[in-house]
CSV table of C-alpha atoms in Angstrom, one decimal:
chain,number,residue,atom,x,y,z
A,13,UNK,CA,-22.6,6.7,37.3
A,14,UNK,CA,-25.4,3.9,35.6
A,15,UNK,CA,-23.2,0.5,34.9
A,16,UNK,CA,-22.3,-0.3,32.1
A,17,UNK,CA,-23.4,-1.9,29.6
A,18,UNK,CA,-22.2,-5.5,30.1
A,19,UNK,CA,-25.2,-7.9,28.7
A,20,UNK,CA,-27.0,-7.2,24.8
A,21,UNK,CA,-29.4,-9.2,23.2
A,22,UNK,CA,-27.8,-10.0,19.4
A,23,UNK,CA,-29.8,-11.0,17.2
A,24,UNK,CA,-27.0,-13.7,14.3
A,25,UNK,CA,-28.3,-15.2,10.8
A,26,UNK,CA,-26.7,-18.2,11.1
A,27,UNK,CA,-26.9,-21.2,8.5
A,28,UNK,CA,-30.3,-19.2,7.6
A,29,UNK,CA,-31.6,-19.6,10.9
A,30,UNK,CA,-32.0,-16.1,12.4
A,31,UNK,CA,-30.9,-16.7,15.9
A,32,UNK,CA,-31.7,-14.6,19.0
A,33,UNK,CA,-29.3,-14.7,22.1
A,34,UNK,CA,-28.7,-12.3,25.4
A,35,UNK,CA,-24.9,-11.7,25.2
A,36,UNK,CA,-22.1,-10.9,27.5
A,37,UNK,CA,-21.1,-7.5,24.7
A,38,UNK,CA,-17.2,-9.0,24.7
A,39,UNK,CA,-18.8,-13.1,23.5
A,40,UNK,CA,-17.5,-13.6,20.1
A,41,UNK,CA,-19.4,-15.2,16.7
A,42,UNK,CA,-16.8,-18.4,18.6
A,43,UNK,CA,-18.2,-18.5,21.1
A,44,UNK,CA,-21.8,-16.7,20.5
A,45,UNK,CA,-22.3,-20.2,17.8
A,46,UNK,CA,-20.9,-22.6,20.5
A,47,UNK,CA,-21.7,-21.9,23.8
A,48,UNK,CA,-25.5,-19.9,23.1
A,49,UNK,CA,-26.2,-21.9,20.2
A,50,UNK,CA,-25.1,-25.5,20.3
A,51,UNK,CA,-23.2,-25.2,17.2
A,52,UNK,CA,-20.3,-27.1,18.2
A,53,UNK,CA,-18.6,-27.3,15.4
A,54,UNK,CA,-16.7,-24.5,14.8
A,55,UNK,CA,-14.4,-25.9,16.8
A,56,UNK,CA,-11.5,-23.1,19.4
A,57,UNK,CA,-8.5,-23.8,18.7
A,58,UNK,CA,-6.4,-21.2,20.0
A,59,UNK,CA,-8.2,-18.6,20.2
A,60,UNK,CA,-6.1,-15.8,19.2
A,61,UNK,CA,-6.9,-16.2,15.2
A,62,UNK,CA,-3.2,-17.9,14.4
A,63,UNK,CA,-4.5,-21.4,13.9
A,64,UNK,CA,-7.8,-20.6,11.5
A,65,UNK,CA,-9.9,-23.9,13.6
A,66,UNK,CA,-12.2,-21.1,14.2
A,67,UNK,CA,-12.7,-19.7,10.5
A,68,UNK,CA,-16.2,-19.5,9.3
A,69,UNK,CA,-17.6,-17.2,6.8
A,70,UNK,CA,-18.9,-14.4,7.5
A,71,UNK,CA,-21.3,-13.2,4.8
A,72,UNK,CA,-19.1,-15.4,2.0
A,73,UNK,CA,-15.6,-14.1,3.8
A,74,UNK,CA,-13.4,-15.7,5.6
A,75,UNK,CA,-13.4,-14.8,9.1
A,76,UNK,CA,-11.4,-15.8,12.7
A,77,UNK,CA,-14.8,-16.2,14.3
A,78,UNK,CA,-12.6,-16.0,17.7
A,79,UNK,CA,-11.9,-12.6,16.8
A,80,UNK,CA,-15.2,-10.9,15.7
A,81,UNK,CA,-17.5,-10.0,17.8
A,82,UNK,CA,-21.0,-10.7,17.9
A,83,UNK,CA,-22.7,-7.7,18.8
A,84,UNK,CA,-20.5,-6.6,15.1
A,85,UNK,CA,-21.6,-9.3,13.6
A,86,UNK,CA,-25.6,-8.6,13.7
A,87,UNK,CA,-26.8,-8.7,10.1
A,88,UNK,CA,-24.1,-10.9,8.2
A,89,UNK,CA,-25.3,-14.2,7.1
A,90,UNK,CA,-22.9,-16.7,9.2
A,91,UNK,CA,-22.1,-19.9,8.1
A,92,UNK,CA,-20.6,-22.3,9.9
A,93,UNK,CA,-19.3,-26.5,9.1
A,94,UNK,CA,-23.0,-26.8,10.2
A,95,UNK,CA,-24.8,-24.7,7.8
A,96,UNK,CA,-22.7,-25.7,4.7
A,97,UNK,CA,-24.3,-28.6,3.0
A,98,UNK,CA,-27.7,-29.1,1.0
A,99,UNK,CA,-31.3,-29.2,2.7
A,100,UNK,CA,-31.3,-32.7,3.8
A,101,UNK,CA,-28.5,-33.6,7.0
A,102,UNK,CA,-26.7,-36.6,4.8
A,103,UNK,CA,-26.7,-34.0,0.9
A,104,UNK,CA,-22.3,-32.1,2.1
A,105,UNK,CA,-20.6,-29.6,-0.1
A,106,UNK,CA,-18.3,-30.5,-2.5
A,107,UNK,CA,-15.8,-29.4,-0.4
A,108,UNK,CA,-17.0,-32.1,2.4
A,109,UNK,CA,-17.0,-34.4,-0.4
A,110,UNK,CA,-14.0,-34.0,-1.8
A,111,UNK,CA,-12.7,-34.2,2.3
A,112,UNK,CA,-13.7,-37.2,2.1
A,113,UNK,CA,-12.7,-39.3,-0.9
A,114,UNK,CA,-9.3,-38.0,-0.6
A,115,UNK,CA,-9.2,-38.4,3.7
A,116,UNK,CA,-8.0,-34.5,3.8
A,117,UNK,CA,-7.7,-35.2,7.7
A,118,UNK,CA,-5.9,-37.0,10.7
A,119,UNK,CA,-7.4,-35.8,13.6
A,120,UNK,CA,-10.0,-33.5,12.3
A,121,UNK,CA,-10.0,-31.2,14.7
A,122,UNK,CA,-9.3,-28.5,12.5
A,123,UNK,CA,-10.2,-29.6,9.2
A,124,UNK,CA,-14.7,-27.8,9.7
A,125,UNK,CA,-11.8,-24.4,9.7
A,126,UNK,CA,-10.3,-26.2,7.5
A,127,UNK,CA,-13.4,-26.7,5.0
A,128,UNK,CA,-14.7,-23.8,5.9
A,129,UNK,CA,-11.7,-21.7,4.6
A,130,UNK,CA,-11.7,-24.2,2.0
A,131,UNK,CA,-15.1,-22.8,0.1
A,132,UNK,CA,-14.4,-19.1,1.4
A,133,UNK,CA,-10.2,-19.3,-0.5
A,134,UNK,CA,-12.4,-21.1,-3.7
A,135,UNK,CA,-15.1,-18.5,-4.3
A,136,UNK,CA,-12.1,-15.6,-3.8
A,137,UNK,CA,-10.3,-17.3,-6.9
A,138,UNK,CA,-13.0,-17.7,-9.2
A,139,UNK,CA,-14.0,-13.9,-8.5
A,140,UNK,CA,-10.3,-13.0,-9.5
A,141,UNK,CA,-8.9,-12.7,-6.6
A,142,UNK,CA,-5.5,-12.9,-6.8
A,143,UNK,CA,-3.2,-14.3,-3.1
A,144,UNK,CA,0.7,-13.1,-2.6
A,145,UNK,CA,1.9,-15.9,-5.2
A,146,UNK,CA,-0.3,-15.4,-8.1
A,147,UNK,CA,2.2,-14.2,-11.2
A,148,UNK,CA,-0.7,-12.2,-12.9
A,149,UNK,CA,-2.1,-9.6,-10.1
A,150,UNK,CA,-5.4,-9.1,-12.6
A,151,UNK,CA,-6.1,-12.9,-14.1
A,152,UNK,CA,-4.8,-15.2,-11.3
A,153,UNK,CA,-5.7,-18.2,-13.5
A,154,UNK,CA,-5.9,-21.8,-12.1
A,155,UNK,CA,-5.3,-23.0,-8.3
A,156,UNK,CA,-2.5,-24.5,-8.5
A,157,UNK,CA,-1.0,-26.6,-5.2
A,158,UNK,CA,1.4,-23.0,-4.7
A,159,UNK,CA,-1.8,-20.9,-4.5
A,160,UNK,CA,-3.7,-23.2,-2.8
A,161,UNK,CA,-1.7,-23.6,-0.3
A,162,UNK,CA,-0.5,-19.8,0.3
A,163,UNK,CA,-4.4,-18.5,0.0
A,164,UNK,CA,-5.2,-21.7,3.0
A,165,UNK,CA,-1.9,-20.9,5.0
A,166,UNK,CA,-4.3,-19.3,7.8
A,167,UNK,CA,-5.3,-22.4,8.5
A,168,UNK,CA,-2.6,-24.0,10.4
A,169,UNK,CA,-2.9,-28.0,10.8
A,170,UNK,CA,-1.0,-29.9,13.3
A,171,UNK,CA,-1.4,-33.7,11.5
A,172,UNK,CA,0.5,-33.2,9.6
A,173,UNK,CA,-2.8,-33.6,6.2
A,174,UNK,CA,-1.7,-30.3,4.2
A,175,UNK,CA,-1.0,-32.9,0.9
A,176,UNK,CA,-4.4,-34.8,1.3
A,177,UNK,CA,-5.9,-30.8,2.0
A,178,UNK,CA,-4.4,-29.4,-0.8
A,179,UNK,CA,-4.6,-32.4,-3.1
A,180,UNK,CA,-9.0,-32.3,-2.0
A,181,UNK,CA,-9.2,-29.1,-3.1
A,182,UNK,CA,-7.6,-28.6,-6.1
A,183,UNK,CA,-10.0,-31.5,-7.3
A,184,UNK,CA,-13.0,-28.8,-6.4
A,185,UNK,CA,-14.4,-27.5,-9.1
A,186,UNK,CA,-16.3,-24.1,-8.7
């Protein structure tokens, strides 16, 4: 009986750059980013998909990177907090600027996941995707505080910065 395959060459497109590495087939996108590609901006929180600290964008959609196997992400475009800004290192994404302007963090540990989730959420809202609290499922309308809180409910902040996070997200126009 042949030995089971435990490692696999995986090619990932991360922040617009194709990266290859040999990974255990059980490696998550989160661990591939942090431990194999030295992209430590994405944080490991609960490691069970409950806190959202590891949120990245996969093909433009929010994903808990701790729940996605790297082998399953081949062929997808992964965007991390390091890849959100412009081509210049000091160029921030408007959501990153808004978080700074509104002091939307305390300890900052969950901030990369919050920002990636906010970017994905704002795109979803601009496409007219309703949330659980949308009054109109066909045309959800503007993002109010309740909409932002509901849409960001997959990201938990344990230090109580919710008010400033909502203000920061609400200040960004898509």
